[in-house]
Coordinates of C-alpha atoms in Angstrom, one line a residue:
X534 CA -23.7 -32.9 15.5
X535 CA -21.6 -29.7 15.8
X536 CA -23.5 -26.7 17.0
X537 CA -22.6 -23.1 16.4
X538 CA -21.2 -21.7 19.6
X539 CA -20.0 -18.2 18.7
X540 CA -19.5 -15.8 15.8
X541 CA -16.7 -13.3 15.7
X542 CA -17.1 -10.4 13.3
X543 CA -15.0 -7.5 12.1
X544 CA -14.9 -4.7 9.5
X545 CA -11.3 -4.1 8.3
X546 CA -10.5 -0.9 6.3
X547 CA -7.3 -1.2 4.3
X548 CA -5.9 1.8 2.4
X549 CA -4.6 1.2 -1.1
X550 CA -0.9 1.9 -1.6
X551 CA -1.8 3.9 -4.7
X552 CA -5.1 5.5 -5.6
X553 CA -6.7 3.4 -8.4
X554 CA -9.4 4.2 -10.9
X555 CA -12.1 2.3 -12.8
X556 CA -14.3 3.5 -15.6
X557 CA -16.5 5.7 -13.4
X558 CA -15.0 5.7 -9.9
X559 CA -11.8 6.0 -7.9
X560 CA -10.8 3.9 -4.9
X561 CA -8.3 4.8 -2.1
X562 CA -9.4 2.4 0.6
X563 CA -11.3 -1.0 0.8
X564 CA -13.6 -2.2 3.6
X565 CA -13.8 -6.0 4.2
X566 CA -16.2 -7.9 6.4
X567 CA -14.7 -10.8 8.2
X568 CA -16.4 -13.6 10.3
X569 CA -15.2 -16.6 12.3
X570 CA -17.9 -19.2 13.2
X571 CA -16.9 -21.6 15.9
X572 CA -18.6 -24.9 16.8
X573 CA -18.9 -26.6 20.2
X574 CA -16.5 -29.2 18.8
X575 CA -13.8 -26.4 18.8
X576 CA -13.6 -26.2 15.0
X577 CA -13.6 -22.7 13.4
X578 CA -14.7 -21.7 9.9
X579 CA -14.0 -18.4 8.3
X580 CA -15.9 -16.2 5.8
X581 CA -15.4 -12.7 4.4
X582 CA -16.6 -10.3 1.8
X583 CA -15.9 -6.8 0.3
X584 CA -18.3 -4.1 1.4
X585 CA -17.0 -1.1 -0.7
X586 CA -14.9 2.0 0.0
X587 CA -17.0 2.8 3.1
X588 CA -19.7 1.4 5.3
X589 CA -17.9 -1.4 7.1
X590 CA -20.0 -0.7 10.1
X591 CA -23.1 -1.8 8.2
X592 CA -21.7 -5.2 7.8
X593 CA -21.0 -5.5 11.6
X594 CA -24.6 -4.4 12.4
X595 CA -26.0 -6.9 10.0
X596 CA -24.1 -9.8 11.5
X597 CA -24.6 -8.8 15.1
X598 CA -28.2 -7.6 15.0
X599 CA -29.8 -9.7 12.2
X600 CA -27.9 -12.9 11.4
X601 CA -25.9 -14.1 14.4
X602 CA -29.0 -14.7 16.5
X603 CA -30.4 -16.9 13.7
X604 CA -27.2 -19.1 13.8
X605 CA -26.1 -19.4 17.4
X606 CA -27.0 -22.8 18.9
X607 CA -27.9 -24.3 15.5
X608 CA -26.5 -27.4 13.9
X609 CA -23.8 -26.3 11.4
X610 CA -24.8 -29.0 8.9
X611 CA -28.2 -27.5 8.4
X612 CA -26.7 -25.2 5.7
X613 CA -29.8 -24.9 3.5
X614 CA -32.1 -24.3 6.4
X615 CA -29.8 -21.7 8.0
X616 CA -29.5 -19.9 4.6
X617 CA -33.3 -19.7 4.4
X618 CA -33.5 -18.5 7.9
X619 CA -30.9 -15.7 7.4
X620 CA -32.6 -14.6 4.2
X621 CA -36.0 -14.5 5.8
X622 CA -34.7 -12.5 8.7
X623 CA -33.2 -9.9 6.4
X624 CA -36.2 -9.4 4.0
X625 CA -36.9 -5.9 5.2
X626 CA -33.3 -4.7 5.7
X627 CA -31.9 -5.7 2.3
X628 CA -32.0 -8.7 0.0
X629 CA -28.9 -7.3 -1.8
X630 CA -26.0 -5.1 -0.9
X631 CA -24.3 -5.3 2.5
X632 CA -26.8 -7.5 4.2
X633 CA -26.6 -10.1 1.5
X634 CA -22.8 -9.9 1.6
X635 CA -23.0 -10.6 5.3
X636 CA -25.2 -13.7 4.6
X637 CA -22.6 -14.6 2.0
X638 CA -19.7 -14.4 4.5
X639 CA -21.5 -16.4 7.1
X640 CA -22.7 -19.1 4.7
X641 CA -19.1 -19.4 3.4
X642 CA -17.9 -19.8 7.0
X643 CA -20.4 -22.6 7.5
X644 CA -19.1 -24.5 4.5
X645 CA -15.5 -23.9 5.7
X646 CA -16.4 -25.1 9.2
X647 CA -18.0 -28.3 7.9
X648 CA -15.2 -29.1 5.5
X649 CA -12.7 -28.6 8.3
X650 CA -14.8 -30.8 10.6
X651 CA -14.4 -33.6 8.1
X652 CA -10.7 -32.8 7.4
X653 CA -11.3 -32.3 3.7
X654 CA -10.2 -29.5 1.4
X655 CA -13.3 -27.5 0.4
X656 CA -13.2 -28.5 -3.3
X657 CA -13.3 -32.2 -2.3
X658 CA -16.0 -31.6 0.3
X659 CA -18.1 -30.0 -2.4
X660 CA -17.4 -32.8 -4.9
X661 CA -14.5 -32.0 -7.2
X662 CA -14.1 -31.9 -10.9
X663 CA -10.5 -30.7 -10.7
X664 CA -8.3 -32.0 -7.9
X665 CA -5.0 -30.2 -8.1
X666 CA -5.4 -26.8 -9.9
X667 CA -7.9 -24.7 -11.9
X668 CA -7.4 -22.4 -15.0
X669 CA -7.1 -18.7 -14.2
X670 CA -6.8 -15.4 -15.9
X671 CA -4.6 -12.6 -14.6
X672 CA -6.6 -9.5 -13.7
X673 CA -5.2 -6.0 -13.9
X674 CA -5.0 -3.1 -16.4
X675 CA -6.3 -0.5 -14.0
X676 CA -6.1 3.3 -14.6
X677 CA -3.2 4.9 -12.7
X678 CA -2.0 8.5 -13.1
X679 CA 0.6 8.7 -15.8
X680 CA -0.1 5.2 -17.1
X681 CA 0.2 5.1 -20.9
X682 CA -1.1 2.5 -23.4
X683 CA 2.5 1.2 -23.8
X684 CA 2.7 0.7 -20.1
X685 CA -0.6 -1.1 -20.1
X686 CA 0.8 -3.4 -22.8
X687 CA 3.9 -4.1 -20.8
X688 CA 1.7 -5.0 -17.8
X689 CA -0.4 -7.4 -19.8
X690 CA 2.7 -9.0 -21.3
X691 CA 4.2 -9.5 -17.9
X692 CA 1.2 -11.7 -16.9
X693 CA 1.7 -13.8 -20.0
X694 CA 5.4 -14.1 -19.1
X695 CA 4.2 -15.5 -15.8
X696 CA 2.4 -18.3 -17.6
X697 CA -1.1 -16.9 -17.9
X698 CA -3.0 -17.7 -21.2
X699 CA -5.7 -15.2 -20.4
X700 CA -5.6 -11.6 -19.1
X701 CA -8.0 -8.8 -18.3
X702 CA -7.8 -5.0 -18.5
X703 CA -10.1 -2.1 -17.6
X704 CA -12.0 -0.1 -20.2
X705 CA -14.7 2.7 -20.5
X706 CA -13.1 5.6 -18.6
X707 CA -11.7 7.4 -21.7
X708 CA -13.0 8.2 -25.2
X709 CA -13.6 5.5 -27.7
X710 CA -10.5 6.4 -29.6
X711 CA -8.3 6.4 -26.5
X712 CA -9.8 3.1 -25.3
X713 CA -9.1 1.5 -28.7
X714 CA -5.5 2.7 -28.4
X715 CA -5.2 1.0 -25.0
X716 CA -6.8 -2.2 -26.3
X717 CA -4.5 -2.3 -29.4
X718 CA -1.5 -1.9 -27.2
X719 CA -2.6 -4.8 -25.0
X720 CA -3.4 -7.0 -27.9
X721 CA -0.1 -6.2 -29.7
X722 CA 1.8 -7.0 -26.4
X723 CA 0.1 -10.4 -25.6
X724 CA -0.3 -11.6 -29.2
X725 CA -3.2 -13.2 -31.0
X726 CA -3.5 -16.4 -29.0
X727 CA -4.0 -15.0 -25.5
X728 CA -7.6 -14.5 -24.4
X729 CA -7.9 -10.8 -23.7
X730 CA -10.8 -9.7 -21.5
X731 CA -12.2 -6.2 -21.0
X732 CA -14.0 -4.9 -17.8
X733 CA -16.1 -1.8 -18.1
X734 CA -17.3 -1.6 -14.5
X735 CA -20.8 -0.3 -15.4
X736 CA -19.3 2.5 -17.4
X737 CA -21.9 3.0 -20.2
X738 CA -25.4 4.3 -19.9
X739 CA -27.0 2.9 -23.1
X740 CA -26.3 0.7 -26.1
X741 CA -25.8 3.7 -28.4
X742 CA -22.9 4.8 -26.3
X743 CA -21.6 1.3 -25.9
X744 CA -21.5 0.6 -29.6
X745 CA -19.3 3.6 -30.2
X746 CA -16.7 1.6 -28.2
X747 CA -17.7 -1.9 -29.2
X748 CA -17.4 -1.3 -32.9
X749 CA -13.8 -0.3 -32.4
X750 CA -13.1 -3.2 -30.0
X751 CA -14.3 -6.1 -32.2
X752 CA -11.3 -6.1 -34.5
X753 CA -9.1 -7.0 -31.5
X754 CA -11.1 -10.1 -30.6
X755 CA -11.8 -9.7 -26.9
X756 CA -12.9 -12.8 -25.0
X757 CA -15.6 -10.8 -23.3
X758 CA -16.9 -7.3 -22.4
X759 CA -17.7 -7.2 -18.7
X760 CA -20.3 -5.2 -16.9
X761 CA -21.0 -2.7 -19.8
X762 CA -24.0 -1.2 -17.9
X763 CA -25.4 -0.9 -14.4
X764 CA -26.2 -4.3 -12.9
X765 CA -29.9 -3.8 -12.9
X766 CA -30.1 -2.7 -16.6
X767 CA -30.7 -6.2 -17.8
X768 CA -32.4 -5.0 -21.0
X769 CA -29.4 -3.1 -22.2
X770 CA -27.2 -6.1 -21.5
X771 CA -29.5 -8.2 -23.6
X772 CA -29.7 -5.7 -26.4
X773 CA -25.9 -5.4 -26.6
X774 CA -25.5 -9.1 -26.7
X775 CA -27.6 -9.1 -29.8
X776 CA -25.6 -6.3 -31.4
X777 CA -22.1 -7.6 -31.0
X778 CA -20.2 -10.8 -31.5
X779 CA -18.2 -10.1 -28.3
X780 CA -19.6 -12.2 -25.5
X781 CA -21.2 -10.2 -22.7
X782 CA -20.2 -11.1 -19.1
X783 CA -21.9 -9.7 -16.0
X784 CA -23.4 -10.5 -12.6
X785 CA -20.4 -9.8 -10.3
X786 CA -22.8 -7.7 -8.2
X787 CA -25.7 -10.0 -8.8
X788 CA -27.7 -11.1 -5.8
X789 CA -29.7 -14.3 -5.5
X790 CA -30.8 -16.9 -8.0
X791 CA -33.9 -15.0 -9.2
X792 CA -31.8 -12.0 -10.6
X793 CA -29.5 -14.5 -12.4
X794 CA -32.5 -16.4 -13.9
X795 CA -33.8 -13.2 -15.4
X796 CA -30.3 -12.5 -16.9
X797 CA -30.4 -16.0 -18.4
X798 CA -34.0 -15.9 -19.6
X799 CA -33.4 -12.6 -21.4
X800 CA -30.1 -13.7 -23.1
X801 CA -28.3 -10.9 -21.3
X802 CA -25.1 -12.7 -20.7
X803 CA -22.9 -15.5 -22.1
X804 CA -20.7 -15.7 -19.0
X805 CA -21.8 -15.3 -15.4
X806 CA -19.3 -13.7 -13.1
X807 CA -21.3 -14.4 -10.0
X808 CA -19.4 -13.7 -6.8
X809 CA -20.1 -16.2 -4.0
X810 CA -19.3 -13.5 -1.5
X811 CA -21.9 -11.2 -3.0
X812 CA -24.8 -13.4 -4.3
X813 CA -25.6 -15.2 -1.0
X814 CA -22.6 -17.4 -0.3
X815 CA -21.5 -20.8 -1.5
X816 CA -25.0 -22.2 -1.0
X817 CA -26.5 -19.7 -3.4
X818 CA -23.6 -19.8 -5.8
X819 CA -24.0 -23.5 -6.3
X820 CA -27.7 -23.1 -7.2
X821 CA -26.9 -20.3 -9.7
X822 CA -24.1 -22.4 -11.3
X823 CA -26.4 -25.4 -11.7
X824 CA -29.1 -23.2 -13.3
X825 CA -26.5 -21.6 -15.6
X826 CA -25.4 -25.1 -16.8
X827 CA -29.0 -25.7 -17.9
X828 CA -28.7 -22.7 -20.2
X829 CA -25.3 -23.6 -21.5
X830 CA -23.7 -20.6 -19.7
X831 CA -20.2 -20.7 -18.3
X832 CA -19.2 -19.4 -14.8
X833 CA -16.1 -17.2 -14.4
X834 CA -16.5 -15.9 -10.8
X835 CA -15.4 -12.4 -9.9
X836 CA -12.6 -11.5 -7.5
X837 CA -11.5 -13.3 -4.3
X838 CA -9.7 -16.2 -5.9
X839 CA -9.1 -17.6 -2.4
X840 CA -12.7 -18.8 -2.2
X841 CA -13.5 -19.1 -5.9
X842 CA -10.7 -21.4 -6.8
X843 CA -12.3 -24.4 -4.9
X844 CA -15.7 -23.5 -6.3
X845 CA -14.4 -23.5 -9.9
X846 CA -12.7 -26.9 -9.1
X847 CA -16.1 -28.3 -8.0
X848 CA -18.2 -26.9 -10.9
X849 CA -18.3 -28.5 -14.3
X850 CA -19.5 -25.4 -16.2
X851 CA -16.9 -23.1 -14.6
X852 CA -14.0 -22.1 -16.8
X853 CA -11.7 -19.6 -15.1
X854 CA -11.0 -18.1 -11.7
X855 CA -10.0 -14.5 -11.6
X856 CA -6.5 -14.2 -10.2
X857 CA -4.7 -11.2 -8.6
X858 CA -1.0 -11.9 -8.3
X859 CA -0.2 -9.1 -5.9
X860 CA -2.0 -7.2 -3.1
X861 CA -2.1 -3.7 -4.8
X862 CA -5.8 -3.9 -5.8
X863 CA -7.1 -7.0 -4.0
X864 CA -5.4 -5.9 -0.7
X865 CA -7.5 -8.5 1.2
X866 CA -4.5 -10.7 0.6
X867 CA -2.9 -8.9 3.5
X868 CA -5.5 -10.3 5.9
X869 CA -4.8 -14.0 5.4
X870 CA -2.0 -16.2 6.4
X871 CA -1.5 -18.3 3.3
X872 CA -1.7 -17.4 -0.4
X873 CA -2.7 -19.5 -3.4
X874 CA 0.1 -20.1 -5.8
X875 CA -0.1 -20.3 -9.6
X876 CA 1.8 -22.4 -12.2
X877 CA 1.5 -22.2 -16.0
X878 CA -1.7 -20.1 -15.9
X879 CA -3.4 -22.3 -13.3
X880 CA -4.1 -21.7 -9.6
X881 CA -2.8 -24.5 -7.4
X882 CA -5.5 -25.6 -5.0
X883 CA -4.9 -25.9 -1.2
X884 CA -5.0 -29.5 0.0
X885 CA -5.4 -28.7 3.7
X886 CA -8.9 -28.8 5.3
X887 CA -11.6 -26.2 4.4
X888 CA -10.5 -23.1 2.5
X889 CA -6.9 -23.9 3.5
X890 CA -6.0 -20.6 5.2
X891 CA -6.9 -18.5 8.1
X892 CA -6.8 -14.8 9.0
X893 CA -3.5 -13.1 9.7
X894 CA -4.5 -11.8 13.2
X895 CA -1.8 -9.1 13.4
X896 CA -3.0 -7.6 10.2
X897 CA -6.7 -7.8 11.2
X898 CA -5.9 -6.0 14.4
X899 CA -4.1 -3.3 12.4
X900 CA -7.1 -2.6 10.2
X901 CA -10.0 -3.5 12.4
X902 CA -11.3 -5.0 15.7
X903 CA -13.0 -8.3 16.4
X904 CA -16.4 -8.4 18.2
X905 CA -18.2 -11.6 19.3
X906 CA -21.8 -12.8 19.3
X907 CA -22.6 -15.8 21.5

C-alpha cells in the first residue's frame, strides 16, 4: 500500500529558438509545469503540463497551496478518490485553466507512479489495445516570417517522406484567398492519399466568417478543421458542423467531462482532441473517451505525444496521436531524457515501466527550479 511521501514541483520557462505564430497569437516562450510524486516505497512518478506563454508561478501556487496537501500521506492507488478530492479543493480557484492543468499533471504522475510500482508500461497498465506502436500524424505548418506557400508544401512533403500518412498545418491567420493558396500548396505537395488536417487555433469569430474560408477549403478534402472558434463557443462549432462536410475537431482546451458531454450532445464535433494534461489528467481523459465512444466519436488527443501515445494505445476509439518530430515548437522535449521514436507513420511505444522516461535534470535546472511539498 504505497503512500505519497513528497511532491516536487517546478515551473520551467523555455524560449523558442524562433518566434512562431498561430492564427491569432504569437509565441516566443513556453511555460511548463512539472511534478514528481514519490511514494514511501521509493518509487517516483512524473507529470507535467503546458501553462502558456506566462504564468508558470500560478501552477506552482496551485500545487503547493491547494493540491499537494490533499495528496501527501494518501494511498497512491486511490486515484479516483484523490482526483475527486483535488477537484473539490479547487472549486473556488478554478475548475479550468492552470488549476485544472495542475490537477492533470498530478493525476498523470499518480498513474505513472502506480504503473512503475507494478513494473508495467503505462499502456499495458491501463489495458492495451495496441502493444507496440500507435498511428500518428505529423504536426507543423506554423507561420514563420518569410515562409511561403511553397515552403509550407515542402515541409508537409518532408513529413510524408518520413513515413507519415497524415499531416497537419495551421490556418486562419491570413485572408481566405491566401489561406487557400497555402492549403493548395500543401495538398499538391503531399498528394491525394495523405490525410491533411487544418488547425485554426480559435481564429474565427462566427460561422459567416468561417464559411468564407471553408467554402474554399472543401475542394482540397481536409481530414478535419480544428478549433475554428473559441473553445466555449459550442453553438458556432455545432452550426459549422451542419454547414460543411469537413469534420469539425475541437476540445484541446476542454476541461472536464461535463464540457465534453455538451459538445457531444450538440453535435459540435466529430473528433475530440481532448488533452489529458488539460482536461483533468488520465483519470478524466479515460472518462471522456468512454463517453465519446458511446456517441461514435473518435479521439485524436492534442499535443504531448509522450503521454498521449500510451493513452491512444489503450483506447479503442482513439485514432491518432499528434506527433512533433523536433523540439522547435513542442520544446518540452528538451526537459525529458528519452524520446519516442516513429516508424512508417506510427509512434513506437516505450516498453519500460510507466511513461518510460524521466526529466532531464540539467535541463530542468537551466529553465526552472524544483520546490518540494512534504
